[in-house]
Coordinates of C-alpha atoms in Angstrom, one line a residue:
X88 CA 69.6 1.8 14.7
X89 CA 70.8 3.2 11.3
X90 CA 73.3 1.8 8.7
X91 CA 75.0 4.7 6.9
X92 CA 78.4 3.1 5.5
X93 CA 80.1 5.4 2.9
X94 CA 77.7 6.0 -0.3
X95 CA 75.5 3.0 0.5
X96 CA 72.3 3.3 -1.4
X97 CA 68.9 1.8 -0.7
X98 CA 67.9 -1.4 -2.3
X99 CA 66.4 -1.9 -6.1
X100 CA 62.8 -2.0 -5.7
X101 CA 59.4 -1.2 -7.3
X102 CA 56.0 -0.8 -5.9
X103 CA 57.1 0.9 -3.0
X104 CA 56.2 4.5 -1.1
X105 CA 58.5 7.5 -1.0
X106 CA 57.6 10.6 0.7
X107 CA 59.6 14.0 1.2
X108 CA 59.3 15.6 4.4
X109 CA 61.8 18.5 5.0
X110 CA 65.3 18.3 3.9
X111 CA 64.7 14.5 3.5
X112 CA 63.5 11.3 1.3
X113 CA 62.0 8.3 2.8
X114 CA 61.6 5.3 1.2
X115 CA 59.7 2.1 2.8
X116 CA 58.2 -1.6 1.1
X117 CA 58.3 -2.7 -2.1
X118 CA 59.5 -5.9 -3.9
X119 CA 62.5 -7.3 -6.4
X120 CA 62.3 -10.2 -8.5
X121 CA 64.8 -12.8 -7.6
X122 CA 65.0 -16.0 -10.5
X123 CA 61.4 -15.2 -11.2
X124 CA 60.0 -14.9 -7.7
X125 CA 58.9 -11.8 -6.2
X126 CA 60.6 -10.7 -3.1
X127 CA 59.2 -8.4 -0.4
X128 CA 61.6 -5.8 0.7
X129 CA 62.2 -5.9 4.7
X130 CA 59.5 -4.1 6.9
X131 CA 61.3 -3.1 9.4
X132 CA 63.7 -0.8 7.4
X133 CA 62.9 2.8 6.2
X134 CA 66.2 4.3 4.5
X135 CA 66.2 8.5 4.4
X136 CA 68.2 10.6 1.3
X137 CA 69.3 13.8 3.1
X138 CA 68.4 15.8 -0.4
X139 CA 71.2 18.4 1.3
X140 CA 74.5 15.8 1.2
X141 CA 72.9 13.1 -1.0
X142 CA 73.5 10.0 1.6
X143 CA 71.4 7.5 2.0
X144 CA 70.6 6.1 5.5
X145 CA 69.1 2.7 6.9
X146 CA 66.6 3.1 9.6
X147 CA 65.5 -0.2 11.4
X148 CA 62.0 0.3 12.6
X149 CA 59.9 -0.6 16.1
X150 CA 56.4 -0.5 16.9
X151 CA 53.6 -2.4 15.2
X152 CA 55.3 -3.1 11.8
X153 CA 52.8 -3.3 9.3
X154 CA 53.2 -6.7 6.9
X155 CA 56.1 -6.3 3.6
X156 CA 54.0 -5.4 0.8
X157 CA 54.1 -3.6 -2.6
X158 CA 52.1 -1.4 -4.3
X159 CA 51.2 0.2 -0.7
X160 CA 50.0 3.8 -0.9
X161 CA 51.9 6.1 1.3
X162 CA 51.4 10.3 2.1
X163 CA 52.8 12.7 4.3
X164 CA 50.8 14.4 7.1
X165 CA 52.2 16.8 9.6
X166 CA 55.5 15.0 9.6
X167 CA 53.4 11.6 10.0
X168 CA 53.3 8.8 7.0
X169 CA 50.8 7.0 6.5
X170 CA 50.2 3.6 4.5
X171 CA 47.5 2.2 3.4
X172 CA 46.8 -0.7 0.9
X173 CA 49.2 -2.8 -0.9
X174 CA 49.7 -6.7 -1.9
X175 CA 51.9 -9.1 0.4
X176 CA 52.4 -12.8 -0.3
X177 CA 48.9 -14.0 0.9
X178 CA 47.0 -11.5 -1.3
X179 CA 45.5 -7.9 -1.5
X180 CA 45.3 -6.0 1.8
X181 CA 43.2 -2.7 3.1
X182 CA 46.1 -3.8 4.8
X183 CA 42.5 -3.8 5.7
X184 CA 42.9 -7.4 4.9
X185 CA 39.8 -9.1 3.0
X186 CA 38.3 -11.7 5.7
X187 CA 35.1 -13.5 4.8
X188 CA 33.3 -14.7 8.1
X189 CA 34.1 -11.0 9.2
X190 CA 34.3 -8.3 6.9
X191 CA 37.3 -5.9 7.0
X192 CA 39.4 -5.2 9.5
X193 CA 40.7 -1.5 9.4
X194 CA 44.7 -1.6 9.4
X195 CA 45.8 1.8 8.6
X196 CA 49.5 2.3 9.9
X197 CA 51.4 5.6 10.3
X198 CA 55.2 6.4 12.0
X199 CA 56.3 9.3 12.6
X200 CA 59.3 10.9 10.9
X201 CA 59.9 13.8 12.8
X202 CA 61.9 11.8 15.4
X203 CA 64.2 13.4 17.8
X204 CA 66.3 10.2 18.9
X205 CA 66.9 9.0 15.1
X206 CA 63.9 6.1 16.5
X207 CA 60.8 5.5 13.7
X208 CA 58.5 3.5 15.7
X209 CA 55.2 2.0 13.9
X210 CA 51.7 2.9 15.2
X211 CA 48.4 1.2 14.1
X212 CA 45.1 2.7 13.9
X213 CA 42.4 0.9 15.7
X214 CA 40.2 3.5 17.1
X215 CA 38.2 5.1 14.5
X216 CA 34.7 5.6 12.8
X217 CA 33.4 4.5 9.4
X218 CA 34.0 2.0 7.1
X219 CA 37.7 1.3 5.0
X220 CA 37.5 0.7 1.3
X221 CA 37.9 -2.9 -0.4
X222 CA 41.0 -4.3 -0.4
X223 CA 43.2 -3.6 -3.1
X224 CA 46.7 -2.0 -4.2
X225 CA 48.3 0.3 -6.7
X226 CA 45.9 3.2 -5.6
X227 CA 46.2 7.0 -5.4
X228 CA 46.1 9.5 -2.6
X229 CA 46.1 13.3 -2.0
X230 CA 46.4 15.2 0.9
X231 CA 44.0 18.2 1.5
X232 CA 42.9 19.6 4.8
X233 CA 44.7 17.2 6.9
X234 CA 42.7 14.4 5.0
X235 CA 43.9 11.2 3.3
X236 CA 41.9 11.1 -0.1
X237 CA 42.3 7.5 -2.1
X238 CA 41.3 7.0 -5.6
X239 CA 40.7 3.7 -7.2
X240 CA 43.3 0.8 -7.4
X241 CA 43.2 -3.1 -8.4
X242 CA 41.5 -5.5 -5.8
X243 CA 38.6 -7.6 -5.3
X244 CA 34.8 -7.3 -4.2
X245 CA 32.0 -10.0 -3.5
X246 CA 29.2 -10.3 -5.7
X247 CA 27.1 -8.0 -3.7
X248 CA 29.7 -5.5 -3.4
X249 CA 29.8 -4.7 -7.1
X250 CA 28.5 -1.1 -8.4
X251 CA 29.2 1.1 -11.2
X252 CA 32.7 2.6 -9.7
X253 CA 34.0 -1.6 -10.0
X254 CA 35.5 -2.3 -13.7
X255 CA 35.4 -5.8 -14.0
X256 CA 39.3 -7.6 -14.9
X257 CA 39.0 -11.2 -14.0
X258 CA 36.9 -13.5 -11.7
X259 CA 37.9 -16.8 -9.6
X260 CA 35.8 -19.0 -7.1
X261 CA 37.2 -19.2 -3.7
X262 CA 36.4 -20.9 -0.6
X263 CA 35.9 -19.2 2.4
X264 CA 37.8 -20.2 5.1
X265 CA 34.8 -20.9 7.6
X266 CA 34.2 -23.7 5.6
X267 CA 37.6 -25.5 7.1
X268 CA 36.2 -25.1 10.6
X269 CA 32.8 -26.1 9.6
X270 CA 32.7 -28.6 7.1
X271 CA 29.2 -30.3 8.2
X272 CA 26.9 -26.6 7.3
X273 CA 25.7 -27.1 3.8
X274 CA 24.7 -23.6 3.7
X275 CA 28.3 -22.9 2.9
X276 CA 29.2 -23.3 -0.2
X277 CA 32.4 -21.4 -2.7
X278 CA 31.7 -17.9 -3.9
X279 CA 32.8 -16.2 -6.8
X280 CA 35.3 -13.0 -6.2
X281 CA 35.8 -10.2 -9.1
X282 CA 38.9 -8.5 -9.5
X283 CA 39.6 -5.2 -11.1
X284 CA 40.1 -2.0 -11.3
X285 CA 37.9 0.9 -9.2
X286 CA 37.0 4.1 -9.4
X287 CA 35.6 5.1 -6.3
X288 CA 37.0 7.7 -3.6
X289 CA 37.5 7.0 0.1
X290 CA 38.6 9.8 3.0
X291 CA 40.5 9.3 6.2
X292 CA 40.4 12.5 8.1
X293 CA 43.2 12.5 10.7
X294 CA 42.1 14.7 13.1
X295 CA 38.7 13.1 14.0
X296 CA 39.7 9.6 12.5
X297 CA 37.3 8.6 10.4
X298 CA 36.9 7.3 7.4
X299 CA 34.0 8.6 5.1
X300 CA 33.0 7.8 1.5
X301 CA 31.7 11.3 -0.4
X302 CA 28.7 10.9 -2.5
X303 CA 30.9 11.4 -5.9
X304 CA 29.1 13.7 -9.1
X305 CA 30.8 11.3 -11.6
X306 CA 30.9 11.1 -14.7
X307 CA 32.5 8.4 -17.2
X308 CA 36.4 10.3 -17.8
X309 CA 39.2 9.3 -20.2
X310 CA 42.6 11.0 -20.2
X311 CA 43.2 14.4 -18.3
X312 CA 40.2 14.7 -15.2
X313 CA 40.5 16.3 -11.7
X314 CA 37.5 16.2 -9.1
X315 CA 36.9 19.0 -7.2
X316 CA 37.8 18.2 -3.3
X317 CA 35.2 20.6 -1.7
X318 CA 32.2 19.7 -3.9
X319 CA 33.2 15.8 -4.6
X320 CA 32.8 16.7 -8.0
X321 CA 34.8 14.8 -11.3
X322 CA 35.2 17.1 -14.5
X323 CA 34.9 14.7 -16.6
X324 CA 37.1 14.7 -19.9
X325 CA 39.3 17.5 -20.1
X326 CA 39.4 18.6 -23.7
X327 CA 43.3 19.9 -23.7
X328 CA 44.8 22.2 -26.1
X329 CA 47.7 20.9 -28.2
X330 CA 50.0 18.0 -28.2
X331 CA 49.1 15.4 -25.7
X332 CA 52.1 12.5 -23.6
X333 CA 51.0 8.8 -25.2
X334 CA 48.9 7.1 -23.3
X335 CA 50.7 5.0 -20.3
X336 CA 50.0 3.7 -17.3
X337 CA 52.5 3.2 -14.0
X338 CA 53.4 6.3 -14.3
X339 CA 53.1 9.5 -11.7
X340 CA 51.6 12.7 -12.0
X341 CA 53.4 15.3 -9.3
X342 CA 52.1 18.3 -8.4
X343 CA 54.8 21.1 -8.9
X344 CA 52.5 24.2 -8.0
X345 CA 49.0 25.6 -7.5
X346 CA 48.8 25.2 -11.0
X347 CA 51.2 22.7 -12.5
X348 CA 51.7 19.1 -12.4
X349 CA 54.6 16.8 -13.5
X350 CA 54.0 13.3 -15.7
X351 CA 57.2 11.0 -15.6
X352 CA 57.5 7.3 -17.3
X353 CA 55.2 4.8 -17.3
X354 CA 54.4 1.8 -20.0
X355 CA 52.9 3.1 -23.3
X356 CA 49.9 1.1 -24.7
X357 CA 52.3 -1.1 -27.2
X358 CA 54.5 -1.9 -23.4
X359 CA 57.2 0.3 -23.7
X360 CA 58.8 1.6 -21.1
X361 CA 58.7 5.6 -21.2
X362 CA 61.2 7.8 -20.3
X363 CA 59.8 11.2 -21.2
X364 CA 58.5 14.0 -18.9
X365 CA 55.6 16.3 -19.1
X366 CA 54.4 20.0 -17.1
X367 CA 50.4 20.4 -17.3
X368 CA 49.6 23.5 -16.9
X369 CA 46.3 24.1 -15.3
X370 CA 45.5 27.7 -16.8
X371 CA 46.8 26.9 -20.2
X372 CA 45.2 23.9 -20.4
X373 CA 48.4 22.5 -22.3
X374 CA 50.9 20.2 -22.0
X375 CA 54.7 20.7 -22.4
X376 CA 57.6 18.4 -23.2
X377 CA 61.1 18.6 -21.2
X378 CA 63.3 17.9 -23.7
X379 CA 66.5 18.0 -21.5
X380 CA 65.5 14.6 -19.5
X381 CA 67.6 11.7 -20.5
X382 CA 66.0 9.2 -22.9
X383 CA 67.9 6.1 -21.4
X384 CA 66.5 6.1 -18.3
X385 CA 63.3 4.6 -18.7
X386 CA 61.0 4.1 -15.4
X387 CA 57.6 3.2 -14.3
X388 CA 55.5 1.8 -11.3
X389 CA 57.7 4.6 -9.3
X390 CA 57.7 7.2 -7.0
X391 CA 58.3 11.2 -7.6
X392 CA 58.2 13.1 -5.0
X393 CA 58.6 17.0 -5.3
X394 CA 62.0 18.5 -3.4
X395 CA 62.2 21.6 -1.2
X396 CA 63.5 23.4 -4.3
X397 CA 60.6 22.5 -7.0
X398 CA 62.7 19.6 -8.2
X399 CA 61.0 16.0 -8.7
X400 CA 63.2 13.5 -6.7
X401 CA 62.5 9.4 -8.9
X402 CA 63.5 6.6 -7.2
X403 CA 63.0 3.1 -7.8
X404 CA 60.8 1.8 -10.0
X405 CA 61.4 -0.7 -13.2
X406 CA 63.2 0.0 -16.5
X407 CA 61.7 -3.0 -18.2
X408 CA 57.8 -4.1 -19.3
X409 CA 56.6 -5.5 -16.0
X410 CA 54.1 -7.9 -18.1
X411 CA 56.9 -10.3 -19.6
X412 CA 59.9 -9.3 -17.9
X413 CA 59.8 -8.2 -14.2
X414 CA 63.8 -7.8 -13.8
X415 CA 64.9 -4.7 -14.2
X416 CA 64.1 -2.9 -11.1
X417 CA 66.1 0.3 -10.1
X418 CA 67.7 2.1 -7.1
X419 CA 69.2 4.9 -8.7
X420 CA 68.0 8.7 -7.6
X421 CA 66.9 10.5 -10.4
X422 CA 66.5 14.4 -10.2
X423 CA 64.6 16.6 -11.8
X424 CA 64.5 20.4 -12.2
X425 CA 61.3 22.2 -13.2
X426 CA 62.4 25.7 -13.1
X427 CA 65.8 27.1 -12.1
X428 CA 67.9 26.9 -9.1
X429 CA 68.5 30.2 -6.8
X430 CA 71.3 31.6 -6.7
X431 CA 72.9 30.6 -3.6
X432 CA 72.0 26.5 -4.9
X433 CA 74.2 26.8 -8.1
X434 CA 77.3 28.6 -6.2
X435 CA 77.1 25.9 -4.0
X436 CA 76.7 23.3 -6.2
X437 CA 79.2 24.9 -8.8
X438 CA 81.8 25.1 -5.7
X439 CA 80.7 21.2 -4.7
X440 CA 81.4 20.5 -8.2
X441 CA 85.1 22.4 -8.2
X442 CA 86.0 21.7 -5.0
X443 CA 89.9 20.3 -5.7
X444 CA 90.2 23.3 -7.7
X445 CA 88.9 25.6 -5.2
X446 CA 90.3 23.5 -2.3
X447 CA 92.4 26.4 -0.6
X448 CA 89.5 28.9 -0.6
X449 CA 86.8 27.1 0.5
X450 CA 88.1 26.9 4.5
X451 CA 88.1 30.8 3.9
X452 CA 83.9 30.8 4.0
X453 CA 82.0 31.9 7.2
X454 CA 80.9 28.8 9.0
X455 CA 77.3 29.3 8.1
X456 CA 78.1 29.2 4.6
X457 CA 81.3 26.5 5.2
X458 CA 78.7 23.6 6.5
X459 CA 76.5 23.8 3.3
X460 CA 79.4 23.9 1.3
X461 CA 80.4 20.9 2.3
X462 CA 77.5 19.2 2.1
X463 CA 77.4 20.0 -1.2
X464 CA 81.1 18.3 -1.4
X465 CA 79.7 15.2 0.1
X466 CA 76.4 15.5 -2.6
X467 CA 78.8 15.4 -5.8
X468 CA 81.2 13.1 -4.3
X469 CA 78.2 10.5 -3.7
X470 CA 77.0 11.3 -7.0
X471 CA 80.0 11.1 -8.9
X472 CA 80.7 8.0 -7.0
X473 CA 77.0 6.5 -8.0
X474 CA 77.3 7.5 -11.7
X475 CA 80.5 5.1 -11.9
X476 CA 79.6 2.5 -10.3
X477 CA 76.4 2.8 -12.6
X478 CA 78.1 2.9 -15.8
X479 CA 80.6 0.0 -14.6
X480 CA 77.4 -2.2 -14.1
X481 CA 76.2 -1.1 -17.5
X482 CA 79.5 -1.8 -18.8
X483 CA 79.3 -5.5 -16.8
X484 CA 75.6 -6.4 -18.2
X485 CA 76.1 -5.5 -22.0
X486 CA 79.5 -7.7 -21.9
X487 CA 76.8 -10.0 -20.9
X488 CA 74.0 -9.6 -23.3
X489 CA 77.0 -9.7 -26.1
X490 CA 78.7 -13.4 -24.7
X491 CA 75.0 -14.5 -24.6
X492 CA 74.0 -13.6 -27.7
X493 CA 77.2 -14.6 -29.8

């Protein structure tokens, strides 16, 4: 079933996953703040940007729905996404889910996108080999060689469970919940739980499904690292060449080629929200400023995911310092371009742009050319339709924030 009413968008949100697969964006989970509670988005509902028109669609979604959470991890195999991780409203989740008269329970979901019947149907994975990572949320992931890789993320371990890739945050005393069913054993008593951040590595390769921990060459980083994927091997610090972003974090770091990445947003270490981009490049070993992004539209704890045409597609996300005001959370599709068009993608977009004035002509076009044309009508009437209802809400809240304040 799909909702796709006239220039509907999806729903403000932050913590969620966003993949591009094709000529399309998806977009699943994540939360809002409503009067200072947080709000987990639907998990039935995956909504799709066809990057070719620019409408959003509402998917409603079958199968073995995995549970609403944010800060879930998400990647794109083979037309397959997978999620993994996250935090729902009772507490970090592998969605392996942290159980303490039992260990971990592996829940690793994935749906295909590639449907033919417009149907995204939820699959869990319960036959595989090897042992998950430790519950926790706001981690990474690559995708090499038809392999999930996961990097670090905020959680909690045991006692016994701590090691050198576990920075220490916080620690609490719980009780485990085999001591409700068996109050009489003495032996049971509370345990104490540390939470913070890792820095360890996990695999799930797809084909053979397992999941594997590599025996890491580490080494204590700071700033700019990579690890090598064929030799498990960190870099440690990268010593870069010229002028460096501020340090931030919630941010993302996009791959853009074999050799370039893309930093966007993020909260600077005196929590402000950032609104600048950066290209790494990896032979260089420098970092450049895009000056031509707009400085009012601040972001972080987002997605970016890289278009079909090189250009870095940023939805979601907040605008405002998540640590004392988690409000300002976004829906609005911000687009990126990292090196020029083709040809053919300005015309159309110039004639999508033009197309009252060229309104006589365009019915001319072969029908090849006629269909993406008007697409590309559709695109810039969306957008154009967006931007004003953006700037009207704008408009609304500073009204607002004046009355308020006088």
């Amino acid at each position: 079933m799909a909702d796709s009413q006239p220039f509907c968008v999806a729903e403000e949100r932050s913590g969620h996953c966003a993949v591009v697969d094709g000529n399309f964006l998806y977009v699943w989970g994540g939360y809002v703040s409503i009067e200072d509670n947080e709000v987990y988005l639907p998990n039935d509902e995956i909504w799709t940007y066809d990057i070719d028109s620019g409408l959003w669609t509402m998917h409603l979604m079958e199968g073995e729905l995995p549970t609403s959470m944010s800060g879930s991890c998400g990647a794109c195999i083979n037309g397959k996404l997978y999620v993994f991780g996250g935090y729902d409203d009772k507490g970090y989740s592998n969605r392996v889910i942290l159980s303490f008269n039992s260990g971990m329970q592996q829940n690793l979901y994935f749906v295909n996108l590639r449907t033919r019947d417009g149907t995204y149907v939820w699959e869990k994975i319960t036959s595989f080999e090897g042992q998950p990572p430790t519950p926790r949320d706001k981690l990474s992931c690559w995708v090499y060689k038809d392999r999930l890789i996961y990097f670090g993320g905020y959680g909690c371990r045991r006692h016994n469970e701590l090691q050198d890739c576990f920075d220490v945050h916080d620690a609490s005393w719980v009780c485990p919940p085999e001591l409700f069913i068996a109050q009489a054993d003495l032996s049971m008593t509370e345990e104490q739980i540390f939470w913070g951040w890792h820095n360890d590595v996990h695999v799930f390769d797809t084909k053979t499904q397992n999941w594997f921990q590599p025996e890491i060459k580490q080494t204590r980083m700071n700033d700019l690292h990579y690890l090598n994927l064929d030799t498990w091997t960190w870099s440690g610090r990268i010593p870069v060449n010229g002028e460096n972003p501020k340090h931030r974090s919630w941010h993302t770091l996009t791959p853009i080629a074999d050799d370039k990445l893309f930093l966007f947003g993020g909260l600077s270490a005196d929590n402000i929200p950032l609104s600048d981009g950066w290209i790494y490049n990896v032979i260089t070993n420098g970092w450049k400023q895009l000056t031509h992004l707009p400085k009012t539209r601040p972001r972080l704890w987002h997605t970016a995911c890289l278009g079909k045409e090189n250009e870095i597609m940023v939805f979601g996300g907040s605008k405002d310092d998540l640590l004392s005001l988690d409000t300002g959370h976004c829906n609005d599709l911000l687009i990126f371009q990292t090196q020029p068009y083709s040809l053919l993608r300005s015309c159309l977009d110039c004639i999508g742009k033009n197309a009252i004035i060229l309104e006589s002509q365009i019915s001319l076009l072969p029908p090849k050319l006629l269909q993406q044309v008007l697409k590309k009508i559709t695109f810039w009437t969306a957008a154009n339709h967006r931007e004003e209802q953006r700037a009207q809400k704008e408009e609304t809240e500073n009204k607002y924030q004046w009355i308020t304040s006088n």
